[in-house]
C-alpha atoms as one frame of an Amber mdcrd trajectory, in Angstrom:
protein
  -5.258 -28.718  -2.395  -2.595 -26.935  -0.371  -3.504 -23.656  -2.059  -6.753
 -23.711  -0.060  -4.672 -23.111   3.061  -3.837 -19.617   1.790  -5.828 -16.926
   3.591  -6.057 -14.912   0.367  -7.648 -17.857  -1.443 -10.014 -18.531   1.466
 -11.141 -14.898   1.527 -11.669 -14.872  -2.232 -13.765 -18.044  -2.020 -15.731
 -16.565   0.887 -16.491 -13.416  -1.120 -17.651 -15.430  -4.131 -19.806 -17.653
  -1.927 -21.289 -14.686  -0.066 -22.153 -12.782  -3.234 -23.667 -15.898  -4.822
 -25.797 -16.802  -1.789 -26.907 -13.172  -1.434 -27.833 -12.946  -5.111 -29.819
 -16.206  -4.950 -31.618 -14.952  -1.848 -32.459 -11.698  -3.619 -33.892 -13.591
  -6.591 -35.762 -16.383  -4.835 -35.874 -15.640  -1.120 -38.650 -13.889   0.714
 -38.715 -11.439   3.574 -37.570 -13.923   6.259 -34.542 -14.884   4.159 -33.562
 -11.245   3.797 -33.951 -10.744   7.538 -31.611 -13.657   8.219 -29.026 -12.312
   5.776 -29.193  -8.837   7.272 -28.640 -10.410  10.681 -25.578 -12.260   9.422
 -24.338  -9.001   7.897 -24.015  -7.629  11.406 -21.139 -10.071  11.907 -19.417
  -8.493   8.931 -19.890  -5.062  10.467 -18.446  -6.299  13.754 -15.446  -7.749
  11.936 -14.900  -4.497  10.035 -15.014  -2.463  13.248 -12.435  -4.808  14.787
 -10.121  -3.923  11.899 -10.901  -0.214  12.209  -9.950  -0.041  15.877  -6.315
  -0.907  15.107  -5.726   1.507  12.217  -4.738   4.712  14.052  -2.502   3.177
  16.760  -0.928   0.822  14.215  -0.195   3.513  11.632   1.279   5.794  14.296
   3.496   3.061  15.739   4.815   1.760  12.411   5.426   5.282  11.124   7.462
   6.301  14.151   9.643   3.191  13.948   9.804   3.265  10.138  10.874   6.919
   9.959  13.475   6.330  12.651  14.782   3.373  10.640  15.077   5.471   7.476
  16.810   8.275   9.392  19.294   5.837  10.905  19.959   4.248   7.509  20.561
   7.630   5.851  23.065   8.517   8.576  25.210   5.447   7.897  26.974   6.914
   4.861  26.864   8.809   1.592  25.631   5.866  -0.461  22.784   5.123   1.947
  21.790   8.806   1.966  21.720   8.897  -1.835  19.646   5.715  -1.872  17.099
   7.206   0.541  16.850  10.371  -1.586  16.154   8.247  -4.667  13.565   6.258
  -2.712  11.698   9.428  -1.720  11.804  10.881  -5.240  10.549   7.669  -6.837
   7.799   7.200  -4.260   6.596  10.733  -4.998   6.760  10.038  -8.740   4.806
   6.816  -8.181   2.082   8.654  -6.263   1.668  11.522  -8.731   1.679   9.122
 -11.686  -1.100   7.090 -10.102  -3.325  10.095  -9.379  -3.066  11.248 -13.003
  -3.227   7.776 -14.564  -6.113   6.305 -12.575  -8.270   9.422 -12.801  -7.615
   9.438 -16.548  -8.449   5.763 -16.962 -11.653   6.059 -14.938 -12.679   9.082
 -16.979 -12.380   7.065 -20.180 -13.739   3.896 -18.532 -16.077   5.208 -15.821
 -17.424   3.079 -13.022 -21.035   2.177 -13.790 -23.540   4.185 -11.748 -25.933
   1.279 -11.247 -23.212  -1.132 -10.151 -21.671   1.531  -7.910 -24.981   2.231
  -6.202 -25.574  -1.471  -5.642 -22.052  -2.009  -4.305 -22.394   0.950  -1.938
 -25.667  -0.412  -0.658 -24.153  -3.858  -0.275 -21.260  -2.530   1.744 -23.655
  -0.674   4.043 -21.286   2.267   4.142 -22.292   5.539   5.751 -23.898   8.120
   3.488 -21.516   9.259   0.803 -20.008  12.660   1.214 -16.498  13.975   1.388
 -15.838  16.064   4.456 -15.869  19.735   3.620 -12.505  20.540   2.078 -10.803
  23.372   3.959  -9.270  26.327   2.171  -5.503  26.474   1.817  -4.896  28.479
   4.994  -7.026  26.157   7.127  -5.413  23.102   5.520  -1.890  24.322   6.294
  -2.862  25.074   9.889  -4.350  21.601  10.282  -1.057  19.903   9.397   0.246
  20.463  12.924  -2.405  19.076  15.295  -2.974  21.221  18.369  -4.196  18.049
  20.060  -2.850  14.832  18.487  -5.092  12.642  20.626  -8.182  14.554  19.505
  -7.010  14.321  15.884  -6.657  10.559  16.244 -10.088  10.253  17.862 -11.643
  12.208  14.994  -9.851  10.160  12.308  -7.969  13.272  11.157  -5.296  11.048
   9.715  -3.062  13.645   8.013  -2.225  15.517  11.263  -1.612  12.149  12.956
   0.806  11.155  10.188   2.622  14.491  10.399   2.953  14.116  14.178   4.231
  10.549  13.776   6.848  11.618  11.199   8.165  14.378  13.450   8.168  12.019
  16.427  10.149   9.422  14.479  12.831  11.914  13.449  12.926  13.489  16.916
  13.575  10.138  18.591  16.728   9.702  16.512  18.072  12.954  17.976  17.710
  11.856  21.585  20.542  10.198  23.514  20.694   6.634  22.257  19.440   5.016
  25.471  16.383   7.264  25.759  15.530   7.177  22.066  15.927   3.398  21.937
  13.618   2.970  24.915  10.801   4.943  23.289  11.343   3.269  19.933  11.059
  -0.096  21.672   7.743   1.030  23.166   6.352   2.082  19.795   7.700  -1.043
  18.140   6.010  -3.162  20.799   2.754  -1.231  20.303   2.927  -1.800  16.550
   3.653  -5.495  17.012   0.745  -5.804  19.449  -1.594  -4.156  16.936  -0.330
  -6.526  14.227  -1.115  -9.466  16.502  -4.655  -8.124  16.938  -5.041  -7.625
  13.196  -3.833 -11.172  12.598  -6.420 -12.434  15.070  -9.108 -10.449  13.263
  -7.898 -11.697   9.879  -8.248 -15.279  11.049 -11.965 -14.571  10.864 -11.615
 -12.834   7.484 -13.380 -15.607   5.525 -16.366 -15.320   7.878 -16.321 -11.524
   7.888 -15.977 -11.223   4.132 -18.654 -13.885   3.581 -21.020 -11.876   5.781
 -20.229  -8.660   3.919 -20.486 -10.497   0.598 -24.017 -11.603   1.477 -25.050
  -7.952   1.618 -23.307  -7.198  -1.666 -25.002 -10.147  -3.349 -28.386  -9.302
  -1.821 -28.336  -5.725  -3.075 -25.939  -5.792  -6.033 -26.448  -9.342  -7.290
 -23.842 -11.088  -9.426 -23.408  -7.764 -11.247 -20.950  -6.918  -8.474 -18.450
  -9.209 -10.203 -18.191  -6.753 -13.086 -17.226  -3.772 -10.963 -14.784  -5.886
  -8.949 -13.226  -7.019 -12.210 -12.812  -3.394 -13.214 -11.134  -2.677  -9.883
  -8.659  -5.524 -10.401  -7.722  -4.196 -13.854  -7.261  -0.619 -12.610  -5.196
  -1.584  -9.543  -3.062  -4.028 -11.526  -2.533  -1.410 -14.251  -1.158   1.036
 -11.685   1.394  -1.557 -10.559   2.273  -2.486 -14.138   2.913   1.135 -15.124
   5.312   1.550 -12.191   7.147  -1.623 -13.232   7.494  -0.203 -16.766   8.682
   3.080 -15.274  11.414   1.175 -13.412  12.534  -0.339 -16.729  12.693   3.118
 -18.311  14.695   4.508 -15.382  17.181   1.636 -15.527  17.738   2.115 -19.255
  17.581   5.924 -19.475  19.132   6.947 -16.152  21.064   3.840 -15.147  22.299
   3.461 -18.757  21.762  -0.272 -18.774  21.113  -1.723 -22.272  17.547  -2.996
 -22.509  18.557  -6.543 -23.436  20.958  -6.761 -20.534  18.357  -5.372 -18.142
  15.754  -7.880 -19.342  18.232 -10.722 -18.903  19.046  -9.618 -15.350  15.464
  -9.065 -14.224  13.727 -12.044 -15.854  14.594 -14.641 -13.171  13.879 -12.101
 -10.418  10.459 -11.245 -11.851   9.665 -14.952 -12.138  10.451 -15.347  -8.448
   8.376 -12.256  -7.646   5.411 -13.647  -9.582   5.622 -16.968  -7.762   6.223
 -15.671  -4.223   4.628 -12.190  -4.197   7.409 -11.257  -1.766  10.221  -8.756
  -2.330  12.126 -10.271   0.575  12.064 -13.711  -1.065  13.508 -12.107  -4.203
  16.424 -10.444  -2.372  19.034 -13.169  -2.981  18.203 -13.283  -6.682  18.250
  -9.471  -6.922  21.730  -9.299  -5.377  23.058 -12.085  -7.589  21.618 -10.742
 -10.852  22.633  -7.133 -10.091  26.186  -8.261  -9.402  26.612 -10.828 -12.177
  24.461  -9.414 -14.995  24.532  -5.656 -14.324  28.104  -5.378 -13.047  27.044
  -3.743  -9.775  29.881  -3.937  -7.213  29.189  -6.332  -4.363  29.377  -3.626
  -1.685  26.719  -1.525  -3.458  24.369  -4.450  -4.080  24.795  -5.657  -0.503
  23.901  -2.228   0.919  21.292  -0.794  -1.449  19.130  -3.837  -2.135  18.557
  -4.900   1.511  17.885  -1.232   2.335  15.409  -1.028  -0.544  13.586  -4.162
   0.602  13.485  -2.740   4.141  12.140   0.766   3.446  11.186   1.099  -0.246
   8.195  -0.208  -2.160   7.911   1.727  -5.404   4.420   0.493  -6.271   2.925
   1.131  -2.838   1.806   4.762  -3.340   0.614   4.047  -6.874  -1.534   0.994
  -6.168  -2.781   2.227  -2.785  -3.887   5.526  -4.307  -5.463   3.598  -7.193
  -7.562   1.673  -4.661  -8.680   4.897  -2.987  -9.441   6.699  -6.241 -11.547
   3.734  -7.326 -13.437   3.897  -4.016 -14.000   7.620  -4.579 -15.459   6.925
  -8.018 -17.746   4.236  -6.593 -19.112   6.824  -4.159 -19.304   9.469  -6.882
 -16.920  11.746  -4.988 -14.263  14.119  -6.293 -11.648  14.918  -3.645 -10.124
  18.382  -3.814  -6.550  19.161  -4.826  -5.694  19.789  -1.180  -7.115  16.416
  -0.197  -5.079  14.738  -2.929  -1.991  16.587  -1.685  -2.570  15.294   1.832
  -3.327  11.804   0.513  -0.054  11.726  -1.458   1.870  12.681   1.689   0.078
   9.982   3.668   0.712   7.457   0.880   4.449   8.202   0.958   4.599   7.933
   4.729   2.655   4.683   5.038   4.605   3.109   2.173   7.693   3.384   4.376
   6.000   2.489   7.649   4.155  -0.567   6.364   7.121  -2.249   4.662   7.597
  -5.749   6.042   4.014  -6.152   7.264   2.072  -9.251   6.167   0.123  -8.744
   2.941  -3.396  -8.463   4.365  -2.213  -6.312   7.290  -0.262  -4.101   4.895
  -3.326  -3.579   2.700  -5.459  -2.352   5.596  -2.808  -0.202   7.265  -1.698
   1.330   3.938  -5.010   1.979   2.206  -7.303   2.918   5.107  -5.335   6.052
   6.129  -5.252   7.273   2.519  -9.014   6.765   2.204  -9.534   8.719   5.417
  -7.235  11.506   4.183  -9.439  11.753   1.082 -12.599  11.837   3.192 -13.757
   8.402   2.017 -15.423   5.621   3.998 -13.398   2.415   4.295 -16.311  -0.014
   4.270 -15.449  -1.307   0.789 -11.879  -2.228   1.716 -12.644  -5.738   3.048
 -14.403  -6.528  -0.233 -11.441  -5.219  -2.236  -9.035  -7.073   0.064 -10.681
 -10.305  -1.067  -9.631  -9.695  -4.678  -6.208  -8.210  -3.866  -4.455 -11.419
  -4.967  -4.129 -10.279  -8.595  -3.051  -6.651  -7.990  -0.561  -7.891  -5.377
   1.348  -9.755  -8.092   1.887  -6.481  -9.958   2.824  -4.735  -6.719   5.677
  -7.188  -6.229   6.799  -7.087  -9.856   7.043  -3.307  -9.735   8.765  -3.321
  -6.346  11.605  -5.644  -7.349  12.047  -3.829 -10.674  12.246  -0.538  -8.773
  14.757  -1.944  -6.280  17.065  -3.129  -9.043  16.653   0.094 -11.040  17.729
   2.262  -8.089  20.692  -0.048  -7.497  21.789   0.261 -11.134  21.447   4.050
 -11.027  23.480   4.361  -7.834  26.149   1.987  -9.151  26.578   4.110 -12.272
  27.627   7.169 -10.253  29.834   5.419  -7.715  33.552   5.746  -8.515  34.157
   2.091  -7.707  31.300   0.899  -9.868  31.952  -1.095 -12.962  30.359   0.459
 -16.047  26.866  -0.955 -16.404  27.225  -1.092 -20.172  30.137  -3.517 -20.226
  29.425  -6.856 -21.845
C-alpha cells in the first residue's frame, strides 16, 4: 500500500470522498447537514487562499532566477545559444498549437452547461466575468507597469511577468558580485515561497476534501463526467506535443522513424513510470549517444540544459487547463488576452522547471488563468486529477528534449550522421 503515501493519490482519494459525501448529503441530508458541509467548505476556502498568497511572489522570484539561468546558459557558447533558440521556438509552437487544438476540441465536444454550472457553484468561485479586455493601445501600454507593486497587488500578472523577465536579464549585466547577490536574494525568496507551498500542500487532502464536499453538494456525482472530460483534454494536449516531437525528430532531425522509436522506447517507459524528466536524463543521454549517434559532448550539454530550462509540453497543457476553465465559466478571452497568456505561459514554463509537481501546477497555471481574466478556484479540484495528464506532460517533455538534441547534432560539424545504421 506504499502508493497511498503519494500526495497525488491522497488528494485524488480526498476529492472522490468529498464529492461522494457531498452528493449523498445533497440526496438524503437536510438543512443542518448542508449547514455543516458549508461550514467545512470554509476550510477549503482558507486552504485555497493560503495557496493564492504565494503565487505572485513565487512567480516573480522563479522567473527572475530562471531567466538569469537561461541567459547565462546561452552565453556559454554557440551550441548552448542554438539550443536556447530552439527551446523558445518550440515552446511558442507548443502554446499556439494548444490554443488552436483545445478550442477546436471543445467546440466539437463542448463542456456541458448543466455540469459546468454545478461545478462553478461547487467551487464557490466569484461571479464569472472576464475583466474588460483593453484595446490594443491600452494593452501595449500595460505591458510595462508604471508601478510593479500595484500591478502585483491587483493581480495584473502580465505586467509582473514582463517586469520579472527584464529584471532577470538586467541582473546578468551587472558586475558579477552585485548580480549574484540579488539573484541569491530572489532565489532565497522563491525557495521560501516553495517551503510555504509545501506546508500548504501537506493539508491538500483536507483542503481538497472540503472543496469536494461543495462540488458534491451542488454538482453531485455528475461532476465526475466533467472532470473526466478535463483529463482527456489535458492529456490530449500533452500527447499531441509528444507526437510533434516525433515529427520534428524525423522531419527536421532526419532520424529514421524506426531508429527514433528504438531510441525513445526505454526513455518513454522510464518517463511513464517516474513522471520525472530528471529521472530520465541518464537514459536520454545513453540512448541519444548509442542509438541516435549524437556525439557525447552534444548530448552532455544539450540534454541537461533541456531538463533544466525546457519543458515542451508545459505551455500546451497549462493553456489547455486554462482554456477548459474558461469554457466551464462560459467565457471567451480576447485575442489580446490569449497573446498575453501565451507570453506568460512561455515565461512560467522556464521559471517553474525543477519545481515539485503540485507546486509547479499551481505556479504555472494560476498566472495564465489570471492573464486570461479567469478565477483560479477550480485549480485545486483539477490538481486532484492531474496524475493522468502529468504522465503525458513527461512523455512529451522527454521526447522534446531528445528531438532538439537530434536536430542540433545534425547541424554540428562534429556530429555523426543521424541516419547511419
